[in-house]
PDB file of C-alpha atoms in Angstrom:
ATOM      1  CA  UNK A1285       4.891 -14.120  19.241  1.00 38.00           C
ATOM      2  CA  UNK A1286       5.765 -10.434  20.079  1.00 41.00           C
ATOM      3  CA  UNK A1287       6.041  -9.844  16.223  1.00 43.00           C
ATOM      4  CA  UNK A1288       2.226 -10.083  15.901  1.00 46.00           C
ATOM      5  CA  UNK A1289       1.361  -7.437  18.282  1.00 48.00           C
ATOM      6  CA  UNK A1290       0.803  -3.793  17.247  1.00 57.00           C
ATOM      7  CA  UNK A1291       1.301  -1.367  20.187  1.00 66.00           C
ATOM      8  CA  UNK A1292      -1.290   1.140  20.965  1.00 78.00           C
ATOM      9  CA  UNK A1293      -0.479   4.507  19.571  1.00 86.00           C
ATOM     10  CA  UNK A1294      -0.138   7.535  21.696  1.00 91.00           C
ATOM     11  CA  UNK A1295      -1.043  10.169  19.331  1.00 95.00           C
ATOM     12  CA  UNK A1296      -2.408   9.926  15.773  1.00 95.00           C
ATOM     13  CA  UNK A1297      -5.548   8.941  13.907  1.00 96.00           C
ATOM     14  CA  UNK A1298      -7.265   5.550  13.252  1.00 95.00           C
ATOM     15  CA  UNK A1299      -9.358   5.307  10.040  1.00 96.00           C
ATOM     16  CA  UNK A1300     -11.692   2.397  10.649  1.00 95.00           C
ATOM     17  CA  UNK A1301     -14.384   0.762   8.437  1.00 96.00           C
ATOM     18  CA  UNK A1302     -12.866   1.634   5.358  1.00 97.00           C
ATOM     19  CA  UNK A1303     -14.489  -0.225   2.429  1.00 95.00           C
ATOM     20  CA  UNK A1304     -12.684  -3.445   2.069  1.00 96.00           C
ATOM     21  CA  UNK A1305     -10.144  -3.044  -0.783  1.00 95.00           C
ATOM     22  CA  UNK A1306      -9.731   0.694  -0.379  1.00 95.00           C
ATOM     23  CA  UNK A1307      -6.736   0.870   2.131  1.00 97.00           C
ATOM     24  CA  UNK A1308      -4.257   1.406  -0.517  1.00 96.00           C
ATOM     25  CA  UNK A1309      -6.236   4.096  -2.012  1.00 94.00           C
ATOM     26  CA  UNK A1310      -6.441   5.871   1.522  1.00 96.00           C
ATOM     27  CA  UNK A1311      -2.721   5.515   1.858  1.00 96.00           C
ATOM     28  CA  UNK A1312      -2.361   7.591  -1.429  1.00 93.00           C
ATOM     29  CA  UNK A1313      -4.926  10.132  -0.515  1.00 94.00           C
ATOM     30  CA  UNK A1314      -3.105  10.766   2.795  1.00 96.00           C
ATOM     31  CA  UNK A1315       0.342  11.032   1.060  1.00 94.00           C
ATOM     32  CA  UNK A1316       1.823   7.706   2.431  1.00 96.00           C
ATOM     33  CA  UNK A1317       4.494   6.428   0.216  1.00 94.00           C
ATOM     34  CA  UNK A1318       7.963   4.983   0.424  1.00 93.00           C
ATOM     35  CA  UNK A1319       9.361   8.099   2.141  1.00 94.00           C
ATOM     36  CA  UNK A1320       6.975   8.065   5.051  1.00 96.00           C
ATOM     37  CA  UNK A1321       8.691   9.090   8.317  1.00 95.00           C
ATOM     38  CA  UNK A1322       5.869   8.177  10.832  1.00 95.00           C
ATOM     39  CA  UNK A1323       4.706   4.805  11.765  1.00 94.00           C
ATOM     40  CA  UNK A1324       1.817   3.473   9.509  1.00 96.00           C
ATOM     41  CA  UNK A1325      -0.185   0.315  10.153  1.00 95.00           C
ATOM     42  CA  UNK A1326      -2.634  -1.168   7.722  1.00 96.00           C
ATOM     43  CA  UNK A1327      -4.971  -3.966   7.996  1.00 95.00           C
ATOM     44  CA  UNK A1328      -6.615  -5.169   4.963  1.00 96.00           C
ATOM     45  CA  UNK A1329      -9.576  -7.608   4.556  1.00 96.00           C
ATOM     46  CA  UNK A1330     -10.343  -8.176   8.070  1.00 93.00           C
ATOM     47  CA  UNK A1331     -13.854  -9.109   9.498  1.00 92.00           C
ATOM     48  CA  UNK A1332     -16.108  -6.393  10.529  1.00 92.00           C
ATOM     49  CA  UNK A1333     -18.391  -6.438  13.265  1.00 89.00           C
ATOM     50  CA  UNK A1334     -21.054  -5.007  11.296  1.00 85.00           C
ATOM     51  CA  UNK A1335     -20.676  -8.159   9.019  1.00 88.00           C
ATOM     52  CA  UNK A1336     -18.488  -8.489   5.969  1.00 94.00           C
ATOM     53  CA  UNK A1337     -15.035  -7.153   5.679  1.00 96.00           C
ATOM     54  CA  UNK A1338     -13.138  -3.981   6.123  1.00 96.00           C
ATOM     55  CA  UNK A1339      -9.833  -2.283   5.931  1.00 96.00           C
ATOM     56  CA  UNK A1340      -8.210  -0.104   8.722  1.00 95.00           C
ATOM     57  CA  UNK A1341      -5.379   2.423   8.474  1.00 96.00           C
ATOM     58  CA  UNK A1342      -3.495   3.746  11.474  1.00 95.00           C
ATOM     59  CA  UNK A1343      -1.214   6.611  11.425  1.00 96.00           C
ATOM     60  CA  UNK A1344       1.000   8.031  14.333  1.00 95.00           C
ATOM     61  CA  UNK A1345       1.418  11.465  15.126  1.00 94.00           C
ATOM     62  CA  UNK A1346      -0.771  12.820  12.452  1.00 94.00           C
ATOM     63  CA  UNK A1347      -4.005  14.015  12.111  1.00 92.00           C
ATOM     64  CA  UNK A1348      -5.891  14.658   8.667  1.00 96.00           C
ATOM     65  CA  UNK A1349      -6.939  17.838   7.168  1.00 94.00           C
ATOM     66  CA  UNK A1350     -10.411  18.553   5.831  1.00 92.00           C
ATOM     67  CA  UNK A1351      -9.505  18.043   2.268  1.00 90.00           C
ATOM     68  CA  UNK A1352      -8.059  14.537   3.018  1.00 94.00           C
ATOM     69  CA  UNK A1353     -11.208  13.680   5.017  1.00 95.00           C
ATOM     70  CA  UNK A1354     -13.470  14.629   2.066  1.00 93.00           C
ATOM     71  CA  UNK A1355     -11.352  12.572  -0.415  1.00 93.00           C
ATOM     72  CA  UNK A1356     -11.621   9.483   2.100  1.00 96.00           C
ATOM     73  CA  UNK A1357     -15.477   9.961   2.139  1.00 95.00           C
ATOM     74  CA  UNK A1358     -15.507   9.966  -1.467  1.00 93.00           C
ATOM     75  CA  UNK A1359     -13.809   6.506  -1.806  1.00 92.00           C
ATOM     76  CA  UNK A1360     -15.197   5.173   1.460  1.00 94.00           C
ATOM     77  CA  UNK A1361     -18.337   6.775   2.690  1.00 93.00           C
ATOM     78  CA  UNK A1362     -18.545   4.694   5.988  1.00 94.00           C
ATOM     79  CA  UNK A1363     -15.248   5.281   7.317  1.00 97.00           C
ATOM     80  CA  UNK A1364     -14.822   6.377  10.881  1.00 97.00           C
ATOM     81  CA  UNK A1365     -11.983   8.641  12.142  1.00 97.00           C
ATOM     82  CA  UNK A1366     -10.599   8.199  15.539  1.00 95.00           C
ATOM     83  CA  UNK A1367      -8.356  10.702  16.711  1.00 95.00           C
ATOM     84  CA  UNK A1368      -6.108   9.524  19.471  1.00 95.00           C
ATOM     85  CA  UNK A1369      -4.446  11.898  21.942  1.00 95.00           C
ATOM     86  CA  UNK A1370      -2.495  10.520  24.775  1.00 94.00           C
ATOM     87  CA  UNK A1371      -3.570   7.056  24.316  1.00 93.00           C
ATOM     88  CA  UNK A1372      -7.265   7.986  24.365  1.00 93.00           C
ATOM     89  CA  UNK A1373      -9.866   8.477  21.739  1.00 94.00           C
ATOM     90  CA  UNK A1374     -10.262  11.995  21.836  1.00 95.00           C
ATOM     91  CA  UNK A1375     -12.714  12.468  18.829  1.00 95.00           C
ATOM     92  CA  UNK A1376     -14.689  10.111  16.786  1.00 96.00           C
ATOM     93  CA  UNK A1377     -16.781  10.614  13.900  1.00 97.00           C
ATOM     94  CA  UNK A1378     -17.979   9.157  10.482  1.00 97.00           C
ATOM     95  CA  UNK A1379     -16.476  10.952   7.376  1.00 97.00           C
ATOM     96  CA  UNK A1380     -19.125  13.037   5.536  1.00 96.00           C
ATOM     97  CA  UNK A1381     -19.614  13.005   1.953  1.00 95.00           C
ATOM     98  CA  UNK A1382     -19.749  16.682   0.780  1.00 94.00           C
ATOM     99  CA  UNK A1383     -22.478  18.242  -1.346  1.00 95.00           C
ATOM    100  CA  UNK A1384     -20.113  19.849  -3.554  1.00 94.00           C
ATOM    101  CA  UNK A1385     -16.494  18.727  -4.357  1.00 92.00           C
ATOM    102  CA  UNK A1386     -13.963  21.298  -5.596  1.00 91.00           C
ATOM    103  CA  UNK A1387     -10.389  20.947  -6.545  1.00 85.00           C
ATOM    104  CA  UNK A1388     -10.091  17.502  -5.274  1.00 86.00           C
ATOM    105  CA  UNK A1389     -10.954  15.434  -8.346  1.00 90.00           C
ATOM    106  CA  UNK A1390     -10.779  16.051 -11.988  1.00 93.00           C
ATOM    107  CA  UNK A1391     -13.395  15.591 -14.625  1.00 94.00           C
ATOM    108  CA  UNK A1392     -13.188  12.337 -16.694  1.00 92.00           C
ATOM    109  CA  UNK A1393     -14.316  14.087 -19.785  1.00 94.00           C
ATOM    110  CA  UNK A1394     -11.320  15.103 -21.921  1.00 93.00           C
ATOM    111  CA  UNK A1395     -13.430  17.645 -23.598  1.00 94.00           C
ATOM    112  CA  UNK A1396     -14.431  19.603 -20.424  1.00 95.00           C
ATOM    113  CA  UNK A1397     -13.065  22.973 -19.950  1.00 95.00           C
ATOM    114  CA  UNK A1398     -11.433  21.938 -16.808  1.00 94.00           C
ATOM    115  CA  UNK A1399      -9.429  19.266 -18.754  1.00 92.00           C
ATOM    116  CA  UNK A1400      -8.041  21.792 -21.124  1.00 91.00           C
ATOM    117  CA  UNK A1401      -5.266  23.845 -19.331  1.00 87.00           C
ATOM    118  CA  UNK A1402      -7.846  26.715 -18.525  1.00 89.00           C
ATOM    119  CA  UNK A1403      -7.608  28.251 -15.165  1.00 91.00           C
ATOM    120  CA  UNK A1404     -10.981  26.659 -14.153  1.00 93.00           C
ATOM    121  CA  UNK A1405     -10.951  24.421 -11.021  1.00 93.00           C
ATOM    122  CA  UNK A1406     -12.910  21.182 -11.389  1.00 95.00           C
ATOM    123  CA  UNK A1407     -16.061  21.299  -9.393  1.00 96.00           C
ATOM    124  CA  UNK A1408     -18.899  18.563  -8.945  1.00 96.00           C
ATOM    125  CA  UNK A1409     -22.208  18.374  -7.438  1.00 97.00           C
ATOM    126  CA  UNK A1410     -22.799  14.994  -5.416  1.00 96.00           C
ATOM    127  CA  UNK A1411     -25.808  13.499  -6.991  1.00 96.00           C
ATOM    128  CA  UNK A1412     -25.765  10.301  -5.062  1.00 95.00           C
ATOM    129  CA  UNK A1413     -23.839   9.755  -1.875  1.00 92.00           C
ATOM    130  CA  UNK A1414     -24.100   5.875  -1.826  1.00 88.00           C
ATOM    131  CA  UNK A1415     -23.324   4.769  -4.344  1.00 89.00           C
ATOM    132  CA  UNK A1416     -21.357   7.767  -5.004  1.00 92.00           C
ATOM    133  CA  UNK A1417     -21.966   9.704  -8.129  1.00 94.00           C
ATOM    134  CA  UNK A1418     -20.844  13.130  -8.918  1.00 96.00           C
ATOM    135  CA  UNK A1419     -21.898  15.595 -11.842  1.00 97.00           C
ATOM    136  CA  UNK A1420     -19.270  18.034 -13.218  1.00 97.00           C
ATOM    137  CA  UNK A1421     -20.777  21.537 -12.864  1.00 97.00           C
ATOM    138  CA  UNK A1422     -19.181  22.533 -16.231  1.00 96.00           C
ATOM    139  CA  UNK A1423     -20.056  19.697 -18.704  1.00 96.00           C
ATOM    140  CA  UNK A1424     -22.536  17.580 -16.656  1.00 97.00           C
ATOM    141  CA  UNK A1425     -20.641  14.443 -17.111  1.00 96.00           C
ATOM    142  CA  UNK A1426     -21.411  11.923 -14.382  1.00 95.00           C
ATOM    143  CA  UNK A1427     -18.645  10.216 -12.597  1.00 92.00           C
ATOM    144  CA  UNK A1428     -18.793   7.240 -10.451  1.00 92.00           C
ATOM    145  CA  UNK A1429     -15.228   6.265 -10.580  1.00 89.00           C
ATOM    146  CA  UNK A1430     -13.801   8.601  -7.944  1.00 89.00           C
ATOM    147  CA  UNK A1431     -10.462   6.910  -6.941  1.00 85.00           C
ATOM    148  CA  UNK A1432      -9.171   7.033 -10.590  1.00 87.00           C
ATOM    149  CA  UNK A1433     -10.039  10.813 -10.674  1.00 90.00           C
ATOM    150  CA  UNK A1434      -8.639  12.069  -7.564  1.00 87.00           C
ATOM    151  CA  UNK A1435      -6.082  14.998  -7.787  1.00 83.00           C
TER     152      UNK A1435
ATOM    153  CA  UNK B1420      -8.484  -0.554  22.889  1.00 37.00           C
ATOM    154  CA  UNK B1421      -9.225  -3.795  21.071  1.00 41.00           C
ATOM    155  CA  UNK B1422      -8.780  -2.079  17.659  1.00 43.00           C
ATOM    156  CA  UNK B1423      -5.076  -1.736  18.386  1.00 46.00           C
ATOM    157  CA  UNK B1424      -4.292  -5.347  18.336  1.00 48.00           C
ATOM    158  CA  UNK B1425      -3.471  -7.786  15.643  1.00 57.00           C
ATOM    159  CA  UNK B1426      -4.304 -11.299  16.388  1.00 66.00           C
ATOM    160  CA  UNK B1427      -1.645 -13.916  15.782  1.00 78.00           C
ATOM    161  CA  UNK B1428      -2.032 -15.686  12.446  1.00 86.00           C
ATOM    162  CA  UNK B1429      -2.719 -19.394  12.296  1.00 91.00           C
ATOM    163  CA  UNK B1430      -1.288 -19.951   8.900  1.00 95.00           C
ATOM    164  CA  UNK B1431       0.576 -17.575   6.793  1.00 95.00           C
ATOM    165  CA  UNK B1432       3.851 -15.661   6.214  1.00 96.00           C
ATOM    166  CA  UNK B1433       5.484 -12.891   8.019  1.00 95.00           C
ATOM    167  CA  UNK B1434       7.919 -10.906   5.823  1.00 96.00           C
ATOM    168  CA  UNK B1435       9.997  -9.029   8.466  1.00 95.00           C
ATOM    169  CA  UNK B1436      13.036  -6.619   8.264  1.00 96.00           C
ATOM    170  CA  UNK B1437      11.924  -5.228   4.823  1.00 97.00           C
ATOM    171  CA  UNK B1438      14.004  -2.189   4.045  1.00 95.00           C
ATOM    172  CA  UNK B1439      11.950   0.785   5.504  1.00 96.00           C
ATOM    173  CA  UNK B1440       9.777   2.267   2.767  1.00 95.00           C
ATOM    174  CA  UNK B1441       9.657  -0.859   0.794  1.00 95.00           C
ATOM    175  CA  UNK B1442       6.615  -2.357   2.225  1.00 97.00           C
ATOM    176  CA  UNK B1443       4.344  -1.022  -0.642  1.00 96.00           C
ATOM    177  CA  UNK B1444       6.707  -2.413  -3.183  1.00 94.00           C
ATOM    178  CA  UNK B1445       6.561  -5.767  -1.547  1.00 96.00           C
ATOM    179  CA  UNK B1446       2.713  -5.641  -1.695  1.00 96.00           C
ATOM    180  CA  UNK B1447       2.968  -5.241  -5.310  1.00 93.00           C
ATOM    181  CA  UNK B1448       5.432  -7.956  -5.686  1.00 94.00           C
ATOM    182  CA  UNK B1449       3.220 -10.395  -3.937  1.00 95.00           C
ATOM    183  CA  UNK B1450       0.089  -9.257  -5.799  1.00 94.00           C
ATOM    184  CA  UNK B1451      -1.763  -7.464  -3.034  1.00 96.00           C
ATOM    185  CA  UNK B1452      -4.321  -5.037  -4.425  1.00 94.00           C
ATOM    186  CA  UNK B1453      -7.772  -3.717  -3.879  1.00 93.00           C
ATOM    187  CA  UNK B1454      -9.174  -7.220  -4.774  1.00 94.00           C
ATOM    188  CA  UNK B1455      -7.228  -9.101  -2.040  1.00 96.00           C
ATOM    189  CA  UNK B1456      -9.389 -11.889  -0.471  1.00 95.00           C
ATOM    190  CA  UNK B1457      -7.107 -12.835   2.314  1.00 95.00           C
ATOM    191  CA  UNK B1458      -6.044 -10.654   5.543  1.00 94.00           C
ATOM    192  CA  UNK B1459      -2.795  -8.596   5.036  1.00 96.00           C
ATOM    193  CA  UNK B1460      -1.238  -6.633   7.645  1.00 95.00           C
ATOM    194  CA  UNK B1461       1.288  -3.997   6.971  1.00 96.00           C
ATOM    195  CA  UNK B1462       3.577  -1.977   9.300  1.00 95.00           C
ATOM    196  CA  UNK B1463       5.535   0.892   7.871  1.00 96.00           C
ATOM    197  CA  UNK B1464       8.460   2.660   9.548  1.00 96.00           C
ATOM    198  CA  UNK B1465       8.524   0.745  12.854  1.00 93.00           C
ATOM    199  CA  UNK B1466      11.758   0.794  15.015  1.00 92.00           C
ATOM    200  CA  UNK B1467      14.042  -2.261  14.460  1.00 92.00           C
ATOM    201  CA  UNK B1468      15.676  -4.265  17.081  1.00 89.00           C
ATOM    202  CA  UNK B1469      18.852  -3.981  15.001  1.00 85.00           C
ATOM    203  CA  UNK B1470      18.660  -0.160  15.007  1.00 88.00           C
ATOM    204  CA  UNK B1471      17.056   2.186  12.388  1.00 94.00           C
ATOM    205  CA  UNK B1472      13.522   1.457  11.031  1.00 96.00           C
ATOM    206  CA  UNK B1473      11.911  -1.402   9.157  1.00 96.00           C
ATOM    207  CA  UNK B1474       8.610  -2.457   7.517  1.00 96.00           C
ATOM    208  CA  UNK B1475       6.745  -5.796   8.107  1.00 95.00           C
ATOM    209  CA  UNK B1476       4.070  -7.441   5.912  1.00 96.00           C
ATOM    210  CA  UNK B1477       2.046 -10.264   7.061  1.00 95.00           C
ATOM    211  CA  UNK B1478      -0.384 -12.368   4.794  1.00 96.00           C
ATOM    212  CA  UNK B1479      -2.746 -14.895   6.100  1.00 95.00           C
ATOM    213  CA  UNK B1480      -2.977 -18.335   4.569  1.00 94.00           C
ATOM    214  CA  UNK B1481      -0.518 -17.863   1.748  1.00 94.00           C
ATOM    215  CA  UNK B1482       3.019 -18.764   1.187  1.00 92.00           C
ATOM    216  CA  UNK B1483       5.335 -17.149  -1.289  1.00 95.00           C
ATOM    217  CA  UNK B1484       6.777 -18.792  -4.357  1.00 94.00           C
ATOM    218  CA  UNK B1485      10.413 -18.691  -5.597  1.00 92.00           C
ATOM    219  CA  UNK B1486       9.960 -15.814  -8.092  1.00 90.00           C
ATOM    220  CA  UNK B1487       8.286 -13.647  -5.385  1.00 94.00           C
ATOM    221  CA  UNK B1488      11.121 -14.490  -2.991  1.00 95.00           C
ATOM    222  CA  UNK B1489      13.726 -13.496  -5.665  1.00 93.00           C
ATOM    223  CA  UNK B1490      11.862 -10.213  -6.126  1.00 93.00           C
ATOM    224  CA  UNK B1491      11.556  -9.356  -2.580  1.00 96.00           C
ATOM    225  CA  UNK B1492      15.259  -9.977  -2.125  1.00 95.00           C
ATOM    226  CA  UNK B1493      16.086  -7.725  -4.998  1.00 93.00           C
ATOM    227  CA  UNK B1494      14.246  -4.667  -3.293  1.00 92.00           C
ATOM    228  CA  UNK B1495      15.170  -5.635   0.237  1.00 94.00           C
ATOM    229  CA  UNK B1496      18.116  -7.897   0.844  1.00 92.00           C
ATOM    230  CA  UNK B1497      17.838  -8.153   4.432  1.00 94.00           C
ATOM    231  CA  UNK B1498      14.197  -9.354   4.597  1.00 97.00           C
ATOM    232  CA  UNK B1499      13.376 -12.395   6.630  1.00 97.00           C
ATOM    233  CA  UNK B1500      10.627 -14.848   5.799  1.00 97.00           C
ATOM    234  CA  UNK B1501       8.780 -16.534   8.734  1.00 95.00           C
ATOM    235  CA  UNK B1502       6.369 -19.227   7.620  1.00 95.00           C
ATOM    236  CA  UNK B1503       3.599 -19.842  10.031  1.00 95.00           C
ATOM    237  CA  UNK B1504       1.757 -22.944  10.396  1.00 95.00           C
ATOM    238  CA  UNK B1505      -0.707 -23.708  13.081  1.00 95.00           C
ATOM    239  CA  UNK B1506       0.257 -20.779  15.139  1.00 93.00           C
ATOM    240  CA  UNK B1507       4.036 -21.597  15.062  1.00 93.00           C
ATOM    241  CA  UNK B1508       6.926 -20.532  13.057  1.00 94.00           C
ATOM    242  CA  UNK B1509       7.510 -23.565  10.973  1.00 95.00           C
ATOM    243  CA  UNK B1510      10.220 -21.947   8.826  1.00 95.00           C
ATOM    244  CA  UNK B1511      12.559 -18.965   9.134  1.00 96.00           C
ATOM    245  CA  UNK B1512      15.080 -17.588   6.688  1.00 97.00           C
ATOM    246  CA  UNK B1513      16.715 -14.673   5.175  1.00 97.00           C
ATOM    247  CA  UNK B1514      15.707 -13.936   1.519  1.00 97.00           C
ATOM    248  CA  UNK B1515      18.605 -14.766  -0.864  1.00 96.00           C
ATOM    249  CA  UNK B1516      19.640 -12.349  -3.727  1.00 95.00           C
ATOM    250  CA  UNK B1517      20.022 -14.731  -6.683  1.00 94.00           C
ATOM    251  CA  UNK B1518      23.371 -14.720  -8.903  1.00 95.00           C
ATOM    252  CA  UNK B1519      21.370 -14.386 -11.940  1.00 94.00           C
ATOM    253  CA  UNK B1520      18.044 -12.923 -12.512  1.00 92.00           C
ATOM    254  CA  UNK B1521      15.697 -14.198 -15.434  1.00 91.00           C
ATOM    255  CA  UNK B1522      12.402 -12.935 -16.408  1.00 85.00           C
ATOM    256  CA  UNK B1523      11.598 -10.977 -13.443  1.00 86.00           C
ATOM    257  CA  UNK B1524      13.093  -7.601 -14.437  1.00 90.00           C
ATOM    258  CA  UNK B1525      13.166  -5.641 -17.504  1.00 93.00           C
ATOM    259  CA  UNK B1526      16.336  -3.835 -18.948  1.00 94.00           C
ATOM    260  CA  UNK B1527      16.045  -0.031 -18.562  1.00 92.00           C
ATOM    261  CA  UNK B1528      17.816   0.454 -21.796  1.00 94.00           C
ATOM    262  CA  UNK B1529      15.182   0.986 -24.501  1.00 93.00           C
ATOM    263  CA  UNK B1530      17.725  -0.031 -27.275  1.00 94.00           C
ATOM    264  CA  UNK B1531      18.284  -3.540 -25.547  1.00 95.00           C
ATOM    265  CA  UNK B1532      17.176  -6.272 -27.718  1.00 95.00           C
ATOM    266  CA  UNK B1533      14.827  -7.407 -24.719  1.00 94.00           C
ATOM    267  CA  UNK B1534      13.221  -4.211 -25.082  1.00 92.00           C
ATOM    268  CA  UNK B1535      12.187  -4.503 -28.688  1.00 90.00           C
ATOM    269  CA  UNK B1536       9.354  -7.096 -28.939  1.00 87.00           C
ATOM    270  CA  UNK B1537      11.621  -9.819 -29.751  1.00 89.00           C
ATOM    271  CA  UNK B1538      11.035 -13.213 -28.057  1.00 91.00           C
ATOM    272  CA  UNK B1539      14.133 -12.864 -25.738  1.00 93.00           C
ATOM    273  CA  UNK B1540      13.744 -12.982 -21.973  1.00 93.00           C
ATOM    274  CA  UNK B1541      15.477 -10.296 -20.106  1.00 95.00           C
ATOM    275  CA  UNK B1542      18.436 -11.652 -18.019  1.00 96.00           C
ATOM    276  CA  UNK B1543      20.859 -10.090 -15.611  1.00 97.00           C
ATOM    277  CA  UNK B1544      24.099 -11.009 -13.885  1.00 97.00           C
ATOM    278  CA  UNK B1545      23.887  -9.738 -10.221  1.00 96.00           C
ATOM    279  CA  UNK B1546      27.168  -7.706 -10.157  1.00 96.00           C
ATOM    280  CA  UNK B1547      26.783  -6.351  -6.480  1.00 95.00           C
ATOM    281  CA  UNK B1548      24.211  -7.673  -3.906  1.00 92.00           C
ATOM    282  CA  UNK B1549      24.491  -4.630  -1.568  1.00 88.00           C
ATOM    283  CA  UNK B1550      23.739  -2.152  -2.770  1.00 89.00           C
ATOM    284  CA  UNK B1551      22.088  -4.208  -5.478  1.00 92.00           C
ATOM    285  CA  UNK B1552      23.394  -3.720  -9.171  1.00 94.00           C
ATOM    286  CA  UNK B1553      22.570  -5.938 -12.097  1.00 96.00           C
ATOM    287  CA  UNK B1554      24.092  -6.013 -15.531  1.00 97.00           C
ATOM    288  CA  UNK B1555      22.078  -6.924 -18.644  1.00 97.00           C
ATOM    289  CA  UNK B1556      23.452 -10.094 -20.215  1.00 97.00           C
ATOM    290  CA  UNK B1557      22.512  -8.592 -23.754  1.00 96.00           C
ATOM    291  CA  UNK B1558      23.487  -4.796 -23.625  1.00 97.00           C
ATOM    292  CA  UNK B1559      25.618  -4.640 -20.474  1.00 97.00           C
ATOM    293  CA  UNK B1560      23.549  -1.912 -19.099  1.00 96.00           C
ATOM    294  CA  UNK B1561      23.971  -1.667 -15.330  1.00 95.00           C
ATOM    295  CA  UNK B1562      20.622  -1.390 -13.355  1.00 93.00           C
ATOM    296  CA  UNK B1563      20.507  -0.234  -9.612  1.00 92.00           C
ATOM    297  CA  UNK B1564      16.758   0.752  -9.670  1.00 89.00           C
ATOM    298  CA  UNK B1565      15.178  -2.652  -9.265  1.00 89.00           C
ATOM    299  CA  UNK B1566      11.944  -1.728  -8.076  1.00 85.00           C
ATOM    300  CA  UNK B1567      10.929   0.630 -11.021  1.00 87.00           C
ATOM    301  CA  UNK B1568      11.953  -2.253 -13.539  1.00 89.00           C
ATOM    302  CA  UNK B1569      10.206  -5.299 -11.945  1.00 87.00           C
ATOM    303  CA  UNK B1570       7.923  -7.152 -14.444  1.00 83.00           C
TER     304      UNK B1570
END
């Protein structure tokens, strides 16, 4: 039954406690597509010890940058990051929804100045972290659908 | 290190030897998205015993229908299907690229009658199985990019 095993990873990152259903969004955030050249494991809809269901994403030989962590927090505020080095968990932390979000999400209002080819970077104030709600600093439009508007 | 294990599945399907990079396409083919309500495991870019790299997709409590198997064969002609029942491999076979393909792919020619809202179902003759090449029976357009044109 060897094919059912996933070997431990030597170096890399385990993103655990992803909101169930969000694993494919997380893959898009961290740039995993058909051209990926490192090993990626994805578990979708597995039981969570906290109750309910969760998704998990493991990536080998890669750590995440702050912008990726912010995006993951926006789509899955309870996700935990386990950084693995030499088979051990070297760091473990819960992602943190930032208070302000700049340049990682576009405004859903087509009339917003940030939607009109002006050199203005989209920026939001986080009005609520759970459930997530962000207000555009330019047009005040409130957005709750983060995943659809990620840049 | 419990989090690195994937438990054996009791019932379901293991799609092994998927062409490396094609796992996300296979997920789309079998309808796995954010609303999935059964456990799915995906391994991308893992070493293949045959040499090179492969992807693997495991789905619990689900078997595949013939149309899904045909689509998988079109994007990954060496994929093997392992049907698991009560923890055992009950059936194992390599997907088979069909000789004709009907209703599962659209023609890439915008001028083709099948592209023009007529009640004509797209149909192709498989000219080559590896690499894959399909000829539209209506306009003779040859298509090698299957994944992009799946319906």
